[in-house]
mmCIF file of C-alpha atoms in Angstrom:
data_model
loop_
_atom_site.group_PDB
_atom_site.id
_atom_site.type_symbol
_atom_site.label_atom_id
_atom_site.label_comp_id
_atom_site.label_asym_id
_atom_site.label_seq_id
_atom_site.Cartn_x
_atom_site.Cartn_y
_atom_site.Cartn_z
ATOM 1 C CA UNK A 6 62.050 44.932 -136.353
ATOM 2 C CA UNK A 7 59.536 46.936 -133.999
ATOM 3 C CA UNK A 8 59.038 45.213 -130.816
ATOM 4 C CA UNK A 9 55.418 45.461 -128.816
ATOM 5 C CA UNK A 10 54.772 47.888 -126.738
ATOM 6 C CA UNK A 11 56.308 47.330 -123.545
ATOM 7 C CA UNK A 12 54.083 46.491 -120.351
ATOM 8 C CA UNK A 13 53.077 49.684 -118.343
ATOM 9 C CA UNK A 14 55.948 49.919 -115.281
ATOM 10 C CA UNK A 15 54.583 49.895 -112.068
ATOM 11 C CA UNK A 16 54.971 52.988 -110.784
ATOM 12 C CA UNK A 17 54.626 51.471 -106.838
ATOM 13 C CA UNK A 18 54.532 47.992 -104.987
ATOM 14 C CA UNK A 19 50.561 48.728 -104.633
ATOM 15 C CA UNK A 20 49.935 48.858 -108.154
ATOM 16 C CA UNK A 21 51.653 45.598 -109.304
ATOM 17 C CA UNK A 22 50.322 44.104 -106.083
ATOM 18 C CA UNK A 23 47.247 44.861 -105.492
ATOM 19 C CA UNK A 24 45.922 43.364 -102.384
ATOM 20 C CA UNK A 25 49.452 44.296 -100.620
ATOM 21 C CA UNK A 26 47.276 47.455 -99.062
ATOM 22 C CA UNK A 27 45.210 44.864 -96.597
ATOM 23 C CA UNK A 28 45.468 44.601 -93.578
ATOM 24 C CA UNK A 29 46.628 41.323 -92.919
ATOM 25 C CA UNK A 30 45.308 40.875 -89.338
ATOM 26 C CA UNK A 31 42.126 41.322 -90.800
ATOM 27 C CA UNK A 32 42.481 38.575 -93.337
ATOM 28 C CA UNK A 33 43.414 35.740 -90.715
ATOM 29 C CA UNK A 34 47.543 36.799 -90.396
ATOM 30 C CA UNK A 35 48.440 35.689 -86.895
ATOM 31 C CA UNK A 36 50.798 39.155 -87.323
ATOM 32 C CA UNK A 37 49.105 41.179 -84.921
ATOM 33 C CA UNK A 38 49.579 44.975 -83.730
ATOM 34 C CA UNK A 39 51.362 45.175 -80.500
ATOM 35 C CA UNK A 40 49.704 45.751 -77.306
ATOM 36 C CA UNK A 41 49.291 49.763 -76.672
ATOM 37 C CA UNK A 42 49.976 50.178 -73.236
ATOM 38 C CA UNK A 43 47.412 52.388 -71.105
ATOM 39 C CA UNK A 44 49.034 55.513 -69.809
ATOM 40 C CA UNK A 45 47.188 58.252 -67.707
ATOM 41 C CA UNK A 46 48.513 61.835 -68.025
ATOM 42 C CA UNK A 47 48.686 63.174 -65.164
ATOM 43 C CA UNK A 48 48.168 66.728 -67.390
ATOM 44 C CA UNK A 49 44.814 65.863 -69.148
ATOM 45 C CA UNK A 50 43.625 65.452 -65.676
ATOM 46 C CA UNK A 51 44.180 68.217 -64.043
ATOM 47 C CA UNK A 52 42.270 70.183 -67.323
ATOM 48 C CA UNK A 53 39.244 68.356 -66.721
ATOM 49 C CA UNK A 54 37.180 70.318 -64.549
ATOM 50 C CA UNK A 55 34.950 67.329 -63.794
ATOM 51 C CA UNK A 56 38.091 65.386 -63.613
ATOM 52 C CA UNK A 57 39.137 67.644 -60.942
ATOM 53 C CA UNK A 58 36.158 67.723 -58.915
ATOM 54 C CA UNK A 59 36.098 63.867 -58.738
ATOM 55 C CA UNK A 60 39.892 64.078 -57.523
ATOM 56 C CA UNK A 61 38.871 66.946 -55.105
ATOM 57 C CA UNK A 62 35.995 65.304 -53.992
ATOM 58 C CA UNK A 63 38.324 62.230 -52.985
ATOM 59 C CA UNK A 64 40.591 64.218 -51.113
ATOM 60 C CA UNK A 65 37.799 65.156 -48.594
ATOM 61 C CA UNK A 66 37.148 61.763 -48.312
ATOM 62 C CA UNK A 67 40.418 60.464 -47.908
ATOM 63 C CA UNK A 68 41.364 63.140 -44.920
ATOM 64 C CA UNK A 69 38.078 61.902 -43.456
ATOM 65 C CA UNK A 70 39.457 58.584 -43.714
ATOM 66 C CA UNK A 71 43.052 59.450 -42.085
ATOM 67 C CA UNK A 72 40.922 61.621 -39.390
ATOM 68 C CA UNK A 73 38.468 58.550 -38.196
ATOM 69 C CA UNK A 74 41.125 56.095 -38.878
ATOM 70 C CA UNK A 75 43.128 58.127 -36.099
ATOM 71 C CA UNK A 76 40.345 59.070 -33.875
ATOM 72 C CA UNK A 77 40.011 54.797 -33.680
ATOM 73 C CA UNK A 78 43.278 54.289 -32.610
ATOM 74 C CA UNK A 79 43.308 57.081 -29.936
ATOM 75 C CA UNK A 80 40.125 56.413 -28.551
ATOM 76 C CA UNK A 81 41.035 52.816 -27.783
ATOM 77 C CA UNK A 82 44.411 52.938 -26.415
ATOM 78 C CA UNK A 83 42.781 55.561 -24.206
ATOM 79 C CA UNK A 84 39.877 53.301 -23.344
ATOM 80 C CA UNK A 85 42.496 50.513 -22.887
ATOM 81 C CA UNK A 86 45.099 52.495 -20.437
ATOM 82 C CA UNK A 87 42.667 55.016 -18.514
ATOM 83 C CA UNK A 88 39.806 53.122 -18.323
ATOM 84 C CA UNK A 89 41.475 49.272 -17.979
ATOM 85 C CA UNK A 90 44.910 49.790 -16.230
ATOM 86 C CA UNK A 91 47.132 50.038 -18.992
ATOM 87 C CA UNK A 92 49.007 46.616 -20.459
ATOM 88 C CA UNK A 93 51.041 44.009 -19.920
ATOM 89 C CA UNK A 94 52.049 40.129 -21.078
ATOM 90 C CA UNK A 95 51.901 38.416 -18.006
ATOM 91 C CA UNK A 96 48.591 36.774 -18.408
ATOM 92 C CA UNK A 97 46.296 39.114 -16.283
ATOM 93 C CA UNK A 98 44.013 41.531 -17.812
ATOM 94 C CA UNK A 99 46.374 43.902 -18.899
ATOM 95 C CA UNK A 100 47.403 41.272 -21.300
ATOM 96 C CA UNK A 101 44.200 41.240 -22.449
ATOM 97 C CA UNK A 102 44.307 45.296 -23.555
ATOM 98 C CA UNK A 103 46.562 44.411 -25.645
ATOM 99 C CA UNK A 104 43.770 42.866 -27.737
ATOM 100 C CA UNK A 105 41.332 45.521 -28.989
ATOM 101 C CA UNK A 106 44.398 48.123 -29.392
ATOM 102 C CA UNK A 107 46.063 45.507 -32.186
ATOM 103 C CA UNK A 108 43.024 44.490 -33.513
ATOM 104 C CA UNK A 109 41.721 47.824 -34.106
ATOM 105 C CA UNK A 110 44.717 49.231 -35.564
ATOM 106 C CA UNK A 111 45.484 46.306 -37.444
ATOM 107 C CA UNK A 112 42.272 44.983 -38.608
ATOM 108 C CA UNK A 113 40.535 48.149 -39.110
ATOM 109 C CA UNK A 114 42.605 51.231 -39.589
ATOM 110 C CA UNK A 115 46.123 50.188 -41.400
ATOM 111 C CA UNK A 116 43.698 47.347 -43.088
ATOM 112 C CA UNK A 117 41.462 50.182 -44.434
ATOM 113 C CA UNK A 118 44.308 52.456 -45.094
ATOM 114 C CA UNK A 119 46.071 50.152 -47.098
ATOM 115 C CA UNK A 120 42.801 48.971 -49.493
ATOM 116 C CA UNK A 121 42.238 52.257 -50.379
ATOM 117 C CA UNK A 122 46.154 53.229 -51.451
ATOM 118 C CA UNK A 123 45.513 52.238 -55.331
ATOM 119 C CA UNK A 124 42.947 55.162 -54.977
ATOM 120 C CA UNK A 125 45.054 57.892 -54.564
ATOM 121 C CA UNK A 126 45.348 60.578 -57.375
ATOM 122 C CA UNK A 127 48.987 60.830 -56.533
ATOM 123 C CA UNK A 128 49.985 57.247 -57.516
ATOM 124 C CA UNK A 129 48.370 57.608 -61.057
ATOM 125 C CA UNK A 130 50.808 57.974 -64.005
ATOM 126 C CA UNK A 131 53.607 56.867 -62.095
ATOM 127 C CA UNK A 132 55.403 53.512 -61.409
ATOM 128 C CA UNK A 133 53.488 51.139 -59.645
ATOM 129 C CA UNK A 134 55.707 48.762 -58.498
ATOM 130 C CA UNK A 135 56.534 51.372 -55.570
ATOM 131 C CA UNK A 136 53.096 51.622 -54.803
ATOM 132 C CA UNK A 137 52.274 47.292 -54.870
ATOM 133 C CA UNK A 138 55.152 47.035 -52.544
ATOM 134 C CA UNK A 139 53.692 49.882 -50.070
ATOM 135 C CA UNK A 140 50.425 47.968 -50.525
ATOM 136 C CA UNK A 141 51.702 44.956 -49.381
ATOM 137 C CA UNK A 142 54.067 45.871 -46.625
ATOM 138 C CA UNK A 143 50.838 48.050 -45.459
ATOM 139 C CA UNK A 144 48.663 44.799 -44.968
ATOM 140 C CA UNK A 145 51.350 42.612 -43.624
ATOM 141 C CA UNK A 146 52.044 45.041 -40.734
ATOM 142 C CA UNK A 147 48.236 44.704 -40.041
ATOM 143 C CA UNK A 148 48.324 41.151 -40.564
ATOM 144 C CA UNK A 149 51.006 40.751 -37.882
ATOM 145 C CA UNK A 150 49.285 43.005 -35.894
ATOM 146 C CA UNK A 151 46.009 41.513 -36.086
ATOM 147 C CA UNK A 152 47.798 37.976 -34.999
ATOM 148 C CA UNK A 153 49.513 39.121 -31.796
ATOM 149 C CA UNK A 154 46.683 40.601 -30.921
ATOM 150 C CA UNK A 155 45.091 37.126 -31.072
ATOM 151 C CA UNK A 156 47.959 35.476 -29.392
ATOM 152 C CA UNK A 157 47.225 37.712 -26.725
ATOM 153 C CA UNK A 158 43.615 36.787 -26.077
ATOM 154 C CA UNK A 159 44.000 33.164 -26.635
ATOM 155 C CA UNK A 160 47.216 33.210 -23.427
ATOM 156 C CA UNK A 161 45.258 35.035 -21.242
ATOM 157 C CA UNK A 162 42.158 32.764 -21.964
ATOM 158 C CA UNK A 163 44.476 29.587 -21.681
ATOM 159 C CA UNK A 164 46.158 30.812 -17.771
ATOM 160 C CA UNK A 165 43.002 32.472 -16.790
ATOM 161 C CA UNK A 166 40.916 28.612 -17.671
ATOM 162 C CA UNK A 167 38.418 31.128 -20.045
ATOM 163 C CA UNK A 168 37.325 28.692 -23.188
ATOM 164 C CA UNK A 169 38.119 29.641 -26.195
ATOM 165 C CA UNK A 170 36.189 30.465 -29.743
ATOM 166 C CA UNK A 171 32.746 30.278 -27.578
ATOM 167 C CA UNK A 172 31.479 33.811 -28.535
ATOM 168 C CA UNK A 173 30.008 34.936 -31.640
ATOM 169 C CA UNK A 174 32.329 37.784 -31.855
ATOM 170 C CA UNK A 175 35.496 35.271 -31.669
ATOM 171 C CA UNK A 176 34.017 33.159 -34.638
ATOM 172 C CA UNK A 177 33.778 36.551 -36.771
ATOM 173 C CA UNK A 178 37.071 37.683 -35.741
ATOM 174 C CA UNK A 179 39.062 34.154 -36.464
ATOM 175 C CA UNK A 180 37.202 34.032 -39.881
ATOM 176 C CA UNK A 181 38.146 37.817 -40.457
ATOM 177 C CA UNK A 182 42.081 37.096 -39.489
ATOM 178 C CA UNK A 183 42.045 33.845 -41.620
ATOM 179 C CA UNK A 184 40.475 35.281 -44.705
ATOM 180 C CA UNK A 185 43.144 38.436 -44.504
ATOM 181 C CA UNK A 186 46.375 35.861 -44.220
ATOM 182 C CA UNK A 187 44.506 33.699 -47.361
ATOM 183 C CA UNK A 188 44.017 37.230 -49.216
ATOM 184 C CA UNK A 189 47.768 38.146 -48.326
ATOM 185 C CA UNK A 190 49.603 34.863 -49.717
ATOM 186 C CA UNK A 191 46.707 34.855 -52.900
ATOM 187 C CA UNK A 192 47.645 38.933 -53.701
ATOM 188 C CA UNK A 193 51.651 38.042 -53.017
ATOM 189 C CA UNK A 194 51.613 34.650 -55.338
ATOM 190 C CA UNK A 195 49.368 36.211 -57.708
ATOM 191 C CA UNK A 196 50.257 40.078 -58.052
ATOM 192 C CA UNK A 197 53.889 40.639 -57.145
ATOM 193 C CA UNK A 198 55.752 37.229 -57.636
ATOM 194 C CA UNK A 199 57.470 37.200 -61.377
ATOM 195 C CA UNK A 200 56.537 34.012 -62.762
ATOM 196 C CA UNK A 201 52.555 34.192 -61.914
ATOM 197 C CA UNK A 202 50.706 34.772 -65.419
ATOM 198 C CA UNK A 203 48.249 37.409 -66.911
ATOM 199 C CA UNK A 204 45.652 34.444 -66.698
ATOM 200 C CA UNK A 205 46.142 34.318 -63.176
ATOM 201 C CA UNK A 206 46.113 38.136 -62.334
ATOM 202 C CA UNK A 207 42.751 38.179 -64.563
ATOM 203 C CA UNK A 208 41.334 35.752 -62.178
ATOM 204 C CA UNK A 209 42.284 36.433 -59.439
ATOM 205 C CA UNK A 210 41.714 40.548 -59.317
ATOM 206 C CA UNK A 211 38.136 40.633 -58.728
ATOM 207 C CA UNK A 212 38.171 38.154 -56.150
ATOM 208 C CA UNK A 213 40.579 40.001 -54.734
ATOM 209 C CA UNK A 214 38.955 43.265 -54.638
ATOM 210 C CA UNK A 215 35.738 41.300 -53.832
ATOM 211 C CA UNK A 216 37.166 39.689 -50.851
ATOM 212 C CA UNK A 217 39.032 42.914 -49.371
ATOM 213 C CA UNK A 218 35.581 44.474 -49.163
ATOM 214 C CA UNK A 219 34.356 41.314 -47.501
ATOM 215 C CA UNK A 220 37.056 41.423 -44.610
ATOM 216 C CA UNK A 221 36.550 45.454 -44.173
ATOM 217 C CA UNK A 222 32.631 44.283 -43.251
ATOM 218 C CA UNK A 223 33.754 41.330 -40.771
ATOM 219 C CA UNK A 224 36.600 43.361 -39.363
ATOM 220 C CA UNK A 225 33.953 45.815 -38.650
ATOM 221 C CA UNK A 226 31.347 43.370 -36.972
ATOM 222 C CA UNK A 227 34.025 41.267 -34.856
ATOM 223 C CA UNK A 228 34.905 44.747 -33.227
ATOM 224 C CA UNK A 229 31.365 46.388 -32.807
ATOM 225 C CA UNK A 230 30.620 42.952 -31.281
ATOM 226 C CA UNK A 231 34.202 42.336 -28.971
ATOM 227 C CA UNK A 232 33.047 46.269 -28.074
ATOM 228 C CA UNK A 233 29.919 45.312 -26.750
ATOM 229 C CA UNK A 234 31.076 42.415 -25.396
ATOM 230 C CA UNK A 235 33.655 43.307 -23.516
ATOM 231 C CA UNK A 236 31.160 46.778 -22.103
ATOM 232 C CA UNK A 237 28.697 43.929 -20.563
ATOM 233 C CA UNK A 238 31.262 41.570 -18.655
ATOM 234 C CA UNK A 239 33.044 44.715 -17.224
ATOM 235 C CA UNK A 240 29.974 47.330 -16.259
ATOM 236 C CA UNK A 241 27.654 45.233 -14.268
ATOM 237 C CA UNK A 242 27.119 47.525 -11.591
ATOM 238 C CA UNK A 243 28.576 44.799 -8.908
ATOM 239 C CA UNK A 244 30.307 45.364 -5.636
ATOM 240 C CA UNK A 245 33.598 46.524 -7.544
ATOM 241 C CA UNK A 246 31.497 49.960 -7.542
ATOM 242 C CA UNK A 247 31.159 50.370 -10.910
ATOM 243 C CA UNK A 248 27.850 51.003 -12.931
ATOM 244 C CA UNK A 249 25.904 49.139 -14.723
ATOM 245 C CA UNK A 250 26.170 49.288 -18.766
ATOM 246 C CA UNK A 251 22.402 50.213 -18.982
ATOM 247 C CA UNK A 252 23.395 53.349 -16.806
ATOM 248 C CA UNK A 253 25.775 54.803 -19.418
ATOM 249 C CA UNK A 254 28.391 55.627 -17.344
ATOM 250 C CA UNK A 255 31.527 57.606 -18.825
ATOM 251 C CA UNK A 256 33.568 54.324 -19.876
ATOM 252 C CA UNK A 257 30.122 53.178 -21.839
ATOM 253 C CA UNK A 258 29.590 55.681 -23.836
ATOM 254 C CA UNK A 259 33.588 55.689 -24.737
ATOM 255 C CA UNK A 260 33.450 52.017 -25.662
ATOM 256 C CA UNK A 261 30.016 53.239 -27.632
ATOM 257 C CA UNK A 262 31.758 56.391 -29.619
ATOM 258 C CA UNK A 263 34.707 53.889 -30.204
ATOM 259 C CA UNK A 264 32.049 51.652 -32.190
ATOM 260 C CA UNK A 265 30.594 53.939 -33.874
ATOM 261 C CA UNK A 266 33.946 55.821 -35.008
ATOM 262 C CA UNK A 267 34.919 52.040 -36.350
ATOM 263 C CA UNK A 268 31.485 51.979 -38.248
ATOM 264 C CA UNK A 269 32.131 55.765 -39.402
ATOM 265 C CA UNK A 270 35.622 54.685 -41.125
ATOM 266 C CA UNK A 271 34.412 51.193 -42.563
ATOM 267 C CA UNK A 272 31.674 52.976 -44.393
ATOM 268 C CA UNK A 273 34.190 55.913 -45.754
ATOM 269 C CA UNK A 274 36.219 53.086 -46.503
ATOM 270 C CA UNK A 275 33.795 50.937 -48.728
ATOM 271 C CA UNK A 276 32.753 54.174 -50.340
ATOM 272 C CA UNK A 277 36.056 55.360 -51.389
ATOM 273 C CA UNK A 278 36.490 51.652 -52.826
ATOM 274 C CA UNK A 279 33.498 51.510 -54.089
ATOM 275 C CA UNK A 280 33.552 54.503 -56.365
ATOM 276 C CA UNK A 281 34.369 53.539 -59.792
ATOM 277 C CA UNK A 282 35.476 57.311 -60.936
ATOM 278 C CA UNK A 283 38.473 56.727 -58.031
ATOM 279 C CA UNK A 284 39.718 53.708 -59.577
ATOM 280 C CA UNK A 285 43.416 53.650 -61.352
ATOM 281 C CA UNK A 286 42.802 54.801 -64.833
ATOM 282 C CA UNK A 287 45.735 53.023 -66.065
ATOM 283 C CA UNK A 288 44.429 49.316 -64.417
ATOM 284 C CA UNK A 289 40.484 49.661 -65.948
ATOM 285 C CA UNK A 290 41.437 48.003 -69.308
ATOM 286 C CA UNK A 291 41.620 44.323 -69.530
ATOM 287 C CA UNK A 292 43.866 43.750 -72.409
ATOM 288 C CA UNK A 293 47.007 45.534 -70.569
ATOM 289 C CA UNK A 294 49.955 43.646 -71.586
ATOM 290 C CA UNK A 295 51.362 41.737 -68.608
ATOM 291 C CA UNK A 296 55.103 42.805 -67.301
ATOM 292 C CA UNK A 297 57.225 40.919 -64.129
ATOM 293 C CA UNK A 298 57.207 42.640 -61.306
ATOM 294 C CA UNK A 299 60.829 43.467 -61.903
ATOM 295 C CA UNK A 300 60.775 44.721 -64.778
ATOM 296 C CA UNK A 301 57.652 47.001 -64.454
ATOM 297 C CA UNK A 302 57.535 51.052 -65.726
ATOM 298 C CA UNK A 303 53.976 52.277 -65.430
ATOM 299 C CA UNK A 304 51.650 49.420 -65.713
#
């Protein structure tokens, strides 16, 4: 007896099974691709002419950063030891130069210094975990800096019988410090602890950037303003034989250079920041997957 013919063979899972060729994410599967990880090559940047311009362009304005940051902190211990007597901790006024020295190198120049780090061609493409911890040990140093420098205002203040927070320039300069130590514990819990989640880093990372822009500006004012403060109480042409601020004597227009080499480094500082084409390639994408600080390669 002849049988039937025989059904055709299927030559390949596709043919017998039609719809096997969809993509299934597309069709509601929660099976989804993996996260792609966002790596900059450090090679297709350096063959981008405009690439490289940017980068050279940074460089400039990162040695002019270094330069003015530097210029700060000698100009003010000089102010500080030739002009004021030098320094102490015995509650005279020597105690007191202790103040603008810490404030300006802690506030201003490591403060600046370390916001800008992320920007640095050099880090890109490599493993940031080095680079986080840098960050962070850059602003605590400031941070301690920035409060013994306080402590020594507020004891020579307290055994001189000076008030306390009376000035406008001491309101700016508390509110500066305090926002820094909140930004420090928020960018520790958040950014480098293991356990804080990608919902939390999303958050918190434009507040973050936000905010360290915010404390560059008051850093800036509270010393323009302690500056200028500090000019007026000591130059008032009295019997001590000094002369008066409005006579611009040599210490005045020190104390004025030294504000105006603090305004020259905040702005350098806020424009390096500030220029999206400096940022980290490898941190502009929001759907990076998330790895623990331990355990992270080039995030």
């Amino acid at each position: 007896m002849q049988s039937g013919p025989s059904p055709p063979s299927c030559c390949s899972t596709s043919d017998c099974f039609p719809l096997s060729h969809l993509d299934t994410a597309a069709c509601g599967s929660d099976t989804r691709p993996p996260t792609q990880k966002h790596e900059v090559s450090p090679r297709k940047i350096l063959t981008d002419p405009s690439r490289m311009r940017s980068i050279l362009i940074f460089y400039l304005c990162y040695l002019l950063c270094l330069a003015l940051g530097m210029a700060c902190v000698v100009c003010v211990c000089v102010w500080n030891s030739g002009w004021r007597g030098g320094f102490a901790w015995d509650g005279s006024a020597l105690q007191f130069n202790w103040h603008p020295v810490l404030m300006v190198t802690g506030m201003v120049v490591l403060y600046g210094n370390g916001a800008v780090l992320y920007r640095i061609p050099l880090t890109w493409g490599q493993n940031k975990l080095p680079w986080k911890l840098l960050h962070a040990a850059l602003m605590l140093l400031a941070l301690i800096l920035s409060i013994v420098g306080l402590c020594a205002v507020f004891d020579f203040h307290n055994v001189n019988k000076i008030p306390n927070l009376y000035s406008l320039h001491s309101w700016i300069g508390i509110a500066a410090t305090a926002l820094f130590a909140m930004q420090w514990v928020a960018g520790m819990a958040g950014f480098l602890l293991p356990c804080s989640p990608v919902s939390l880093r999303k958050l918190l990372k434009p507040i973050h950037v936000w905010l360290g822009g915010s404390i560059v500006l008051l850093s800036i004012a509270a010393c323009i303003s302690g500056i200028n403060e500090k000019l007026f109480f000591v130059l008032k042409g009295n019997t001590n034989g000094s002369q008066p601020y409005s006579g611009l004597p040599p210490e005045a227009l020190l104390g004025n250079s030294l504000g105006v080499l603090i305004v020259a480094f905040g702005l350098v500082v806020l424009k390096i920041l500030a220029n999206s084409k400096w940022q980290r390639p490898d941190s502009r994408p929001e759907d990076m997957a998330y790895t623990p600080l331990l355990q992270e390669e080039n995030e």
